[in-house]
Coordinates of C-alpha atoms in Angstrom, one line a residue:
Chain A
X1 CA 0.0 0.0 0.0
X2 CA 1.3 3.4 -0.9
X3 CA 2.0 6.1 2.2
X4 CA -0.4 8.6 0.6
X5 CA -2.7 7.6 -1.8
X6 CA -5.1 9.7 -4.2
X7 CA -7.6 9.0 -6.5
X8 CA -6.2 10.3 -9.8
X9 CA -9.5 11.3 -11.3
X10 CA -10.1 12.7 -13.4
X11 CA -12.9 15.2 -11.7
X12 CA -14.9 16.8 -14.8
X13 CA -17.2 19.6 -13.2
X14 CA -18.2 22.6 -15.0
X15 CA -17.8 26.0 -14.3
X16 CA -19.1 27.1 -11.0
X17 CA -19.3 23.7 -9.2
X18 CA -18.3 22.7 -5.7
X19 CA -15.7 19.6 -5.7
X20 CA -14.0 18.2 -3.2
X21 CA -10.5 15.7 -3.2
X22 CA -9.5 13.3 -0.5
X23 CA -6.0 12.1 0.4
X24 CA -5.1 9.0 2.9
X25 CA -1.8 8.7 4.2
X26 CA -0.7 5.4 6.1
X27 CA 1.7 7.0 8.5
X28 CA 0.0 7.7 11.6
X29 CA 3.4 9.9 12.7
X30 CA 3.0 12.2 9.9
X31 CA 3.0 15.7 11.2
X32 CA 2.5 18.4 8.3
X33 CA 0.2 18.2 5.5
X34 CA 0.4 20.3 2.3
X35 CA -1.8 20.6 -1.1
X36 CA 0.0 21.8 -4.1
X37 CA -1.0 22.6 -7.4
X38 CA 0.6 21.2 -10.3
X39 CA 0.0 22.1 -14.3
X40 CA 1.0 20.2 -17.1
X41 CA 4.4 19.7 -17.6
X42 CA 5.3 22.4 -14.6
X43 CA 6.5 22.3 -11.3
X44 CA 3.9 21.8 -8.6
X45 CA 3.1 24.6 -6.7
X46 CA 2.4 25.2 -2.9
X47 CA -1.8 25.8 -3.1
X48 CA -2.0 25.8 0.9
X49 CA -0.8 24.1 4.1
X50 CA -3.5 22.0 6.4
X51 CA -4.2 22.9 9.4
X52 CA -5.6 20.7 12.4
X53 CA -8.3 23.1 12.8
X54 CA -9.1 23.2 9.1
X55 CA -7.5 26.7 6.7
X56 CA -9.6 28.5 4.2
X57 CA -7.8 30.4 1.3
X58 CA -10.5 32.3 -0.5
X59 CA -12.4 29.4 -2.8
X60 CA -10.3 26.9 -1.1
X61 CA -10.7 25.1 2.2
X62 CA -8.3 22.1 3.6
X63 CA -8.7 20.0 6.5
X64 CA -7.3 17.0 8.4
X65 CA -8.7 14.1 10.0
X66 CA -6.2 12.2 11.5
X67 CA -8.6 10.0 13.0
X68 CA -8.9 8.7 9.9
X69 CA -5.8 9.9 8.5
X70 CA -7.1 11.8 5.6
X71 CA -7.2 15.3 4.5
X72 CA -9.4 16.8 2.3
X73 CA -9.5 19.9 -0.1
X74 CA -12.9 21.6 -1.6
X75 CA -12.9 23.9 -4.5
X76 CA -15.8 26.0 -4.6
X77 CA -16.9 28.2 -7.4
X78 CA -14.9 26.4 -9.6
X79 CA -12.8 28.4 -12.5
X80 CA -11.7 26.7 -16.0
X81 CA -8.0 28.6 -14.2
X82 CA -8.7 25.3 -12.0
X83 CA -7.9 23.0 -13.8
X84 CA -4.8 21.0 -13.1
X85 CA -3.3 17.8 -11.4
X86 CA -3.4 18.6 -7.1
X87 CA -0.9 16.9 -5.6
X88 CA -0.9 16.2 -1.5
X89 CA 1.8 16.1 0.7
X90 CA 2.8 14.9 4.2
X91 CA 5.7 14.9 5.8
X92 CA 6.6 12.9 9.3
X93 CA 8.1 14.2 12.8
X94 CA 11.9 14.6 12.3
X95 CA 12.2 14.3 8.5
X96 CA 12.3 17.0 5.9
X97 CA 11.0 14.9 3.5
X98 CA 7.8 15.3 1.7
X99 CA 6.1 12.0 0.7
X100 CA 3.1 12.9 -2.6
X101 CA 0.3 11.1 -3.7
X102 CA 0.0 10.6 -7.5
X103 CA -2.3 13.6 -7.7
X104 CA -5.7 14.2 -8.5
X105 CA -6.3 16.0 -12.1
X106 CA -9.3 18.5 -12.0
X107 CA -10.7 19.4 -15.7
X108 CA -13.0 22.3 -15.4
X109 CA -15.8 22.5 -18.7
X110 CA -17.4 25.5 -19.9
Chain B
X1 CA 17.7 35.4 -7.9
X2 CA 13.4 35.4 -7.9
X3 CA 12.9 31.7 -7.7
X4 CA 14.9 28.3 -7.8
X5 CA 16.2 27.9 -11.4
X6 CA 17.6 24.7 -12.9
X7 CA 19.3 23.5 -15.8
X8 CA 19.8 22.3 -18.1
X9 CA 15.7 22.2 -18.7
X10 CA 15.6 19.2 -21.3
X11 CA 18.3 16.5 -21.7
X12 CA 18.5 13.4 -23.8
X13 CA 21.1 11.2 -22.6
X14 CA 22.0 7.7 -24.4
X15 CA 22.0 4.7 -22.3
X16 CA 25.3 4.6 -20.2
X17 CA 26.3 8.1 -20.3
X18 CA 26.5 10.1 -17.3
X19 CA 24.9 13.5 -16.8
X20 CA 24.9 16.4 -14.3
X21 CA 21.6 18.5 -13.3
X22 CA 21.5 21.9 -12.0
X23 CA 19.9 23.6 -9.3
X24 CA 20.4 27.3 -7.9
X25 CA 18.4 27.7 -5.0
X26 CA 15.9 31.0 -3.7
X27 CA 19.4 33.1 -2.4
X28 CA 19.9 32.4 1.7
X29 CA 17.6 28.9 1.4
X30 CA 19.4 26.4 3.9
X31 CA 17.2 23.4 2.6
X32 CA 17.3 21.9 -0.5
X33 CA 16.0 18.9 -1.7
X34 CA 16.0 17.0 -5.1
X35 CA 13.1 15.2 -6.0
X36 CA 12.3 12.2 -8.8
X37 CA 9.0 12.8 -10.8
X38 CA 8.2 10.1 -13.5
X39 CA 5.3 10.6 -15.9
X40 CA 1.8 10.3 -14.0
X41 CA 3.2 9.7 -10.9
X42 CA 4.3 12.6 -7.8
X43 CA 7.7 13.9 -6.8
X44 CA 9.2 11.3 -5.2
X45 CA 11.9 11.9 -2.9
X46 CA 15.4 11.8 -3.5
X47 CA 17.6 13.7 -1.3
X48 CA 18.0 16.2 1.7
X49 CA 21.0 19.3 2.1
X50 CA 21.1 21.3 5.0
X51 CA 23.6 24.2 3.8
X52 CA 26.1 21.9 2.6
X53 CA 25.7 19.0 4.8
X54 CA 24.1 16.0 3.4
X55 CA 21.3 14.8 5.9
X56 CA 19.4 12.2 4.3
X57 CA 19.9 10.2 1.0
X58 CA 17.9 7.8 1.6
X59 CA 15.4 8.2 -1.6
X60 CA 19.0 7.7 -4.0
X61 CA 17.6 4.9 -6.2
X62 CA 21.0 3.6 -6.2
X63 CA 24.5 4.0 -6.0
X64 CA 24.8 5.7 -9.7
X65 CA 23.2 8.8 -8.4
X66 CA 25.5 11.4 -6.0
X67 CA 24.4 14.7 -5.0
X68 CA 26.7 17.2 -4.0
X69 CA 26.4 20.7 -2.5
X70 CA 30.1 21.8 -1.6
X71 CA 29.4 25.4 -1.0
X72 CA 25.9 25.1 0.7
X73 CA 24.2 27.5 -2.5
X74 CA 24.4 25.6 -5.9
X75 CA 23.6 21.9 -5.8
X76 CA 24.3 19.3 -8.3
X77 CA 22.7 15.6 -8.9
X78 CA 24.7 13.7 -11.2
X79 CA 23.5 10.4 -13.0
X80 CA 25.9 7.8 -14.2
X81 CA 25.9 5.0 -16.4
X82 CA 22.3 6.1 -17.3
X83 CA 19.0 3.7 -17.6
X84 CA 15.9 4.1 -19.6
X85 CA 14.2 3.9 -16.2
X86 CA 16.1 7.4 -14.7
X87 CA 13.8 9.1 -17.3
X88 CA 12.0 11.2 -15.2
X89 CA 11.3 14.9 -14.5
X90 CA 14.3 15.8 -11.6
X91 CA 12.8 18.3 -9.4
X92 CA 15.0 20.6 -6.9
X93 CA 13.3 22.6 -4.2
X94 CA 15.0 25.1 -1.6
X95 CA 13.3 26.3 1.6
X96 CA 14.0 29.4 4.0
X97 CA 14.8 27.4 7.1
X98 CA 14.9 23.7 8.4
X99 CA 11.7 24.6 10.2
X100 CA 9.7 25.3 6.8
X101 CA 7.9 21.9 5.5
X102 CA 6.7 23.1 2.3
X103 CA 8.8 24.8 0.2
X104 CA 9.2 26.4 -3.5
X105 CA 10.4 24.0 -6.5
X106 CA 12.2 25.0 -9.4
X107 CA 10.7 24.1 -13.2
X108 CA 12.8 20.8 -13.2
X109 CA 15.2 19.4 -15.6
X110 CA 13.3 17.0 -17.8
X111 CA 15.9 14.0 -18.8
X112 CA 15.1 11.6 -21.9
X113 CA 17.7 8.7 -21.8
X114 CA 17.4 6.9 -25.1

């Protein structure tokens, strides 16, 4: 089983819809949680961190339930500017190594 | 300079021949890491610096990749003997501090081995 898993999609909503990604990550040390951005054939981007008490960026809102060891990112109001691969990250207690799913790609229609 | 720049950005290597990769970090970053991205898959991790210390190499495939960052600024990864399997996108990232997780990465160096 991989240490952070995602479902790779892809999402087709149109214009102006609410959708929402999960992530699961094994590691039940894992400390810091990240979603990042990533357009074709570009580097991935830092979208936002995840905070235990959940972080809303605009349009954007992240949270983590490490009962279940999941976290969790909702687009609302989606834009065709969406539209990319979101990657999640996690990192454990004492490593500065980030561990990524395989991303979830987002295709927002007209 | 603005952001974490790396070169070169496209290299086609034959099979066997050893290559060198790039990366200047964000100017004052302590952290830099090199990460592994092959097509449809996420960064995978490949190696840590701490100014110019080494701290962890333990995402090195295998002993034909060495990372070096003598000066604790401008890193290098090199590649030798290359596979067909070290085609990949090779990703370098810098970060402020050692306490900052997430970090900025550069546009990567996209290597075709043939």
């Amino acid at each position: 089983r991989k240490e952070v898993e995602q479902d790779p999609g892809p999402f087709n909503v149109p214009e102006g819809a609410t959708v929402a990604f999960n992530c699961t990550y094994s590691n039940s040390a894992s400390q810091s949680f990240f979603w990042y951005r990533q357009d074709c054939r570009k580097e991935p981007k830092l979208l936002m961190s995840v905070y235990s008490s959940g972080n809303e960026d605009g349009r954007f809102t992240a949270q983590l339930n490490r009962a279940s060891q999941y976290i969790s990112l909702l687009i609302r109001d989606s834009k065709l500017s969406d539209s990319a691969t979101y990657l999640c990250a996690v990192n454990s207690a004492g490593r500065r190594a980030l561990t990524f799913g395989s991303g979830t790609r987002l295709q927002v229609q007209p | 300079g603005a952001g974490v720049s790396q070169s070169p950005r496209y290299k086609v290597a034959k099979r066997g021949q050893d290559v060198a990769l790039r990366c200047d970090p964000i100017s004052g970053h302590v952290s830099l890491f090199w990460y592994q991205q092959a097509l449809g898959q996420g960064p995978e991790f490949l190696t840590y610096f701490q100014n110019e210390a080494q701290l962890d190499k333990s995402g090195l495939p295998s002993d034909r990749f060495f990372a070096e960052r003598p000066e604790g600024s401008v890193s290098t990864l090199k590649i030798q003997r290359t596979q067909q399997e070290d085609s990949a996108v090779y990703l370098c990232a810098s970060s402020v501090d050692i306490t900052t997780a997430g970090y900025t990465f550069g546009s990567g160096t996209r290597l075709t081995v043939v």
